[in-house]
GROMACS .gro file of C-alpha atoms in nm:
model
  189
    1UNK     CA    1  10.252   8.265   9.474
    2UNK     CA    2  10.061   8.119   9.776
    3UNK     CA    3  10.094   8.198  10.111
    4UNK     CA    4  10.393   8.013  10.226
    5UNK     CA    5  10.590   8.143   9.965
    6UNK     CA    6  10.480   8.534  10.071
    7UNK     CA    7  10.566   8.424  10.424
    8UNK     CA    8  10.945   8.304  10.284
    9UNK     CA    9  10.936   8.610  10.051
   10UNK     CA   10  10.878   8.888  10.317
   11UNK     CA   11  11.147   8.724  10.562
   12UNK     CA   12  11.378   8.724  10.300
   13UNK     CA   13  11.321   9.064  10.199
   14UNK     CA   14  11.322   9.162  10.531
   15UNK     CA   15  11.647   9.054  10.562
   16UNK     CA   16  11.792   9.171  10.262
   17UNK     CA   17  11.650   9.536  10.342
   18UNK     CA   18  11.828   9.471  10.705
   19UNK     CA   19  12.185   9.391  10.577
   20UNK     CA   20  12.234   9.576  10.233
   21UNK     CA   21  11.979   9.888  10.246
   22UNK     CA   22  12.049   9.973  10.634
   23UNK     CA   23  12.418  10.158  10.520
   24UNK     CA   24  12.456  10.524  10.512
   25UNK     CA   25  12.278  10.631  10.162
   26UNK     CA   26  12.602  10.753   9.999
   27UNK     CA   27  12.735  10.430  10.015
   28UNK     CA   28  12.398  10.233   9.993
   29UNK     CA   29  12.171  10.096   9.708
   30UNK     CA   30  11.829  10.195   9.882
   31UNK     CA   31  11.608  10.439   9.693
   32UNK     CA   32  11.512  10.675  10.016
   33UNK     CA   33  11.762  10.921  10.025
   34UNK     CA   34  11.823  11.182  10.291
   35UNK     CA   35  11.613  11.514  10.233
   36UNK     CA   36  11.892  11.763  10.378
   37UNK     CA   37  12.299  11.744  10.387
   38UNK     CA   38  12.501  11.890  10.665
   39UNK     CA   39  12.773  12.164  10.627
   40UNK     CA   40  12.896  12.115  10.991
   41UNK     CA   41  12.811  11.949  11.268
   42UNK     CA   42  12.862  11.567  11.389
   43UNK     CA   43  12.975  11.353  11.059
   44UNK     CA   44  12.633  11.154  10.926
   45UNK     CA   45  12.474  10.860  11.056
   46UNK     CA   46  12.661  10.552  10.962
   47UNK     CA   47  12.340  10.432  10.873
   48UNK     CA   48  11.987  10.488  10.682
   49UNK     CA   49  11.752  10.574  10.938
   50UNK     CA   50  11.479  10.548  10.704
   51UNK     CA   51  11.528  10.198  10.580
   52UNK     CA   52  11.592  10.098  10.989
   53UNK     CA   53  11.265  10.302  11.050
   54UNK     CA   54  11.051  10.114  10.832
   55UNK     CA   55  11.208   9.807  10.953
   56UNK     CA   56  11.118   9.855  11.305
   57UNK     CA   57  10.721   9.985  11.226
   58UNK     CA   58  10.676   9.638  11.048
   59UNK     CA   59  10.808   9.463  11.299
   60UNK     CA   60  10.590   9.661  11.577
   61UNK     CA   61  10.280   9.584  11.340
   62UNK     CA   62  10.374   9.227  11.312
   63UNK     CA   63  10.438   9.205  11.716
   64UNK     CA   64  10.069   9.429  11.781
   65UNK     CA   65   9.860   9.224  11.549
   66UNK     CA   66   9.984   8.881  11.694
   67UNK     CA   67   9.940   9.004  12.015
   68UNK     CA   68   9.599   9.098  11.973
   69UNK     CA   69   9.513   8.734  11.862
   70UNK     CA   70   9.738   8.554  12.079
   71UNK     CA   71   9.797   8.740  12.430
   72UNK     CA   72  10.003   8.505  12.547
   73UNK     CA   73  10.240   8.485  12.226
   74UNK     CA   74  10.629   8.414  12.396
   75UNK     CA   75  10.855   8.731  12.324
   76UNK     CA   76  10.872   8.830  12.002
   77UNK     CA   77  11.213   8.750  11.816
   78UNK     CA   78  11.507   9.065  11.793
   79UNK     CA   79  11.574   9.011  11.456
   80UNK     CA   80  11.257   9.164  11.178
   81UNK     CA   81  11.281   8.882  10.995
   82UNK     CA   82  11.275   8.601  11.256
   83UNK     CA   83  10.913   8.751  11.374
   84UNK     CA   84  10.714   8.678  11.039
   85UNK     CA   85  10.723   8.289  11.158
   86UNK     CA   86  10.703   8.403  11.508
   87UNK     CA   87  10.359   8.553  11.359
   88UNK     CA   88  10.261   8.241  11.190
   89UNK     CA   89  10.337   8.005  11.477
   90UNK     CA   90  10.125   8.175  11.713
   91UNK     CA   91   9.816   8.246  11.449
   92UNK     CA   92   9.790   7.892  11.373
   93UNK     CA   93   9.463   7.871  11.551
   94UNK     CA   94   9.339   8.222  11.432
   95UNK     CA   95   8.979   8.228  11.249
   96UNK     CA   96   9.017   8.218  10.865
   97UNK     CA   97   8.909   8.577  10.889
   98UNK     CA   98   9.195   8.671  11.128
   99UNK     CA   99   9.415   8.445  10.895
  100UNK     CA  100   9.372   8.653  10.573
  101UNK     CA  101   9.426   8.952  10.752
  102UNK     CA  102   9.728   8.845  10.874
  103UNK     CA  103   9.825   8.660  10.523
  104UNK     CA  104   9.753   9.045  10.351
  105UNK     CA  105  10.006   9.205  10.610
  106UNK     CA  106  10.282   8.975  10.551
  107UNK     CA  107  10.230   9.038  10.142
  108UNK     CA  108  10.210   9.414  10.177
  109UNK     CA  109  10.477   9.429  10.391
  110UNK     CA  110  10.666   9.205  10.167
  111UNK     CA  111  10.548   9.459   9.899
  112UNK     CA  112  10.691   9.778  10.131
  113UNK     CA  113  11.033   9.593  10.150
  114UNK     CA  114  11.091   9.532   9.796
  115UNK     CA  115  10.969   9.882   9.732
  116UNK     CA  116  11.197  10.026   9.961
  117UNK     CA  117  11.502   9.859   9.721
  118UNK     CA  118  11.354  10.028   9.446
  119UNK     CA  119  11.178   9.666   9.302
  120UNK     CA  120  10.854   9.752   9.157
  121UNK     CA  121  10.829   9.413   9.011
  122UNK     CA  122  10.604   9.223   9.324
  123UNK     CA  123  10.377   9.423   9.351
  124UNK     CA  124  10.279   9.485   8.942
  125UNK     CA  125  10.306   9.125   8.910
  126UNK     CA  126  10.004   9.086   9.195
  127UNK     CA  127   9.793   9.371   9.059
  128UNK     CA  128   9.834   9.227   8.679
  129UNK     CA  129   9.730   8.877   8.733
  130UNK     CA  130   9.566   8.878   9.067
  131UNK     CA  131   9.377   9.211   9.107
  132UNK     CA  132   9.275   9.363   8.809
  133UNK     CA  133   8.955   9.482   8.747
  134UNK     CA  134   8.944   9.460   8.368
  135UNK     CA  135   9.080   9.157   8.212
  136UNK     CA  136   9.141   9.288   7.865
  137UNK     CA  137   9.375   9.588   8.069
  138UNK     CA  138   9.629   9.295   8.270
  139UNK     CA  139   9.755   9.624   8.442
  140UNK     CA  140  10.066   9.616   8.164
  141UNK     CA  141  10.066   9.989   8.222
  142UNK     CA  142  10.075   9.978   8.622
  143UNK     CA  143  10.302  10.179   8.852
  144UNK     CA  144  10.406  10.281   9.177
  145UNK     CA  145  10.365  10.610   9.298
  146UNK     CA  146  10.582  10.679   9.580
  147UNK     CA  147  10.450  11.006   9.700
  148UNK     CA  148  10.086  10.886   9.743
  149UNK     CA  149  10.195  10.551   9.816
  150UNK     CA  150   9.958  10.411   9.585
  151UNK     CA  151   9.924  10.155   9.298
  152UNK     CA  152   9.782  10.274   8.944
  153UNK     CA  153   9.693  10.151   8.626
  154UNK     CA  154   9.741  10.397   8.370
  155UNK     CA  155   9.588  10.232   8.060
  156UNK     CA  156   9.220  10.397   7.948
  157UNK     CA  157   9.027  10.115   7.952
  158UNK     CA  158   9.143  10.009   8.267
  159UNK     CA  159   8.895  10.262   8.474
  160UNK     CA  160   8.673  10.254   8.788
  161UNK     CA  161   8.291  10.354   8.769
  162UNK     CA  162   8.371  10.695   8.782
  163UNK     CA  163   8.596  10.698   8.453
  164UNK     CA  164   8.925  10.752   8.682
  165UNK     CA  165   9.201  10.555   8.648
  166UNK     CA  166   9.222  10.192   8.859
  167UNK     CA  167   9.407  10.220   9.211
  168UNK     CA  168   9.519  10.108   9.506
  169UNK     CA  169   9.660  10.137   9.841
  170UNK     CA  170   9.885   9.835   9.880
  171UNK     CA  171   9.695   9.770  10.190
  172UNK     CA  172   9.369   9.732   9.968
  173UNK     CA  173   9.569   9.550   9.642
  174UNK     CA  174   9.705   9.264   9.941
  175UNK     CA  175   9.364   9.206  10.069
  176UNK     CA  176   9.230   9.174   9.706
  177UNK     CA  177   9.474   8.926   9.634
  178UNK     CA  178   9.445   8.745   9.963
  179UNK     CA  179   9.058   8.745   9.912
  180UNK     CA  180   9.101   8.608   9.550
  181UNK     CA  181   9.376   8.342   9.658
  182UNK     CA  182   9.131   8.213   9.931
  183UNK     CA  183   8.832   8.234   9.708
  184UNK     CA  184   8.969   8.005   9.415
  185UNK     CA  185   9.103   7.761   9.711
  186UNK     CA  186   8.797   7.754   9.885
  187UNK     CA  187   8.647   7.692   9.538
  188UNK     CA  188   8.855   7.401   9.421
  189UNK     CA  189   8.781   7.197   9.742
   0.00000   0.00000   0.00000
């Protein structure tokens, strides 16, 4: 997957997470579900706060880190998904360094949506053929694990230096795989 299509990916997802993961989690497919229920009091929120709460920090990271490159960047778009080419239209002239770092946001954000509706698949795809360390391993054995937020190969040969098991942050698995992506283009020109 090249950067275009992580760009068209994470808008997508974006908007997926916006329209069918945003309703109230008894009558929603998200995985986040609320960690206390109500006996009295004003009926629930008509909607998941915590999907619309992730939806809103990624779209304040998106607007902050454009900002920072391009001060004087129009208004950032309403809608979440709108601002990931609102992002790429006003990086265009970034340095390549300010480029990957931008190209590693949209994936792990990309990443955060899908695992947000419960889709593993992304981001175990990346690590397997992209990222991992050991390429008799292929991170068959890799998961998610929510409460750390972190990725993990579980397989025994698949080990750091220290003997522990391989993993990442998906912040440091969408810079490896941004790095790699830009290393094998930069190599075949």
């Amino acid at each position: 997957m090249g950067v275009s299509e992580d760009r068209l990916t994470a808008a997508a997802r974006l908007k997926l997470l916006r329209l069918e993961f945003t309703a109230h989690p008894s009558s929603s497919r998200s995985t986040v579900t609320p960690s206390r229920t109500s006996t009295g009091g004003p009926p629930p929120t008509p909607a998941n706060v915590a999907v619309i709460d992730h939806l809103v920090e990624s779209r304040n990271e998106m607007v902050a880190y454009t900002r920072a490159i391009a001060p004087d960047a129009e208004r950032a778009p309403v809608e979440a998904a709108d601002v990931v080419d609102w992002v790429y239209q006003h990086t265009v002239h970034a340095t390549s360094v300010q480029r990957m770092v931008r190209d590693a946001m949209v994936l792990r954000q990309s990443w955060e949506h899908a695992l947000a509706m419960g889709d593993e698949r992304p981001v175990r795809a990346a690590a397997r053929w992209e990222a991992c360390p050991n390429p008799t391993c292929g991170c068959w054995s890799l998961f998610y694990q929510p409460a750390r937020r972190i990725v993990a190969c579980v397989n025994g040969r698949c080990t750091n230096e220290l003997g522990l098991p391989t993993v990442w942050e998906l912040r440091q698995l969408a810079e490896l795989v941004i790095a790699r992506r830009n290393a094998v283009t930069a190599a075949a020109t």
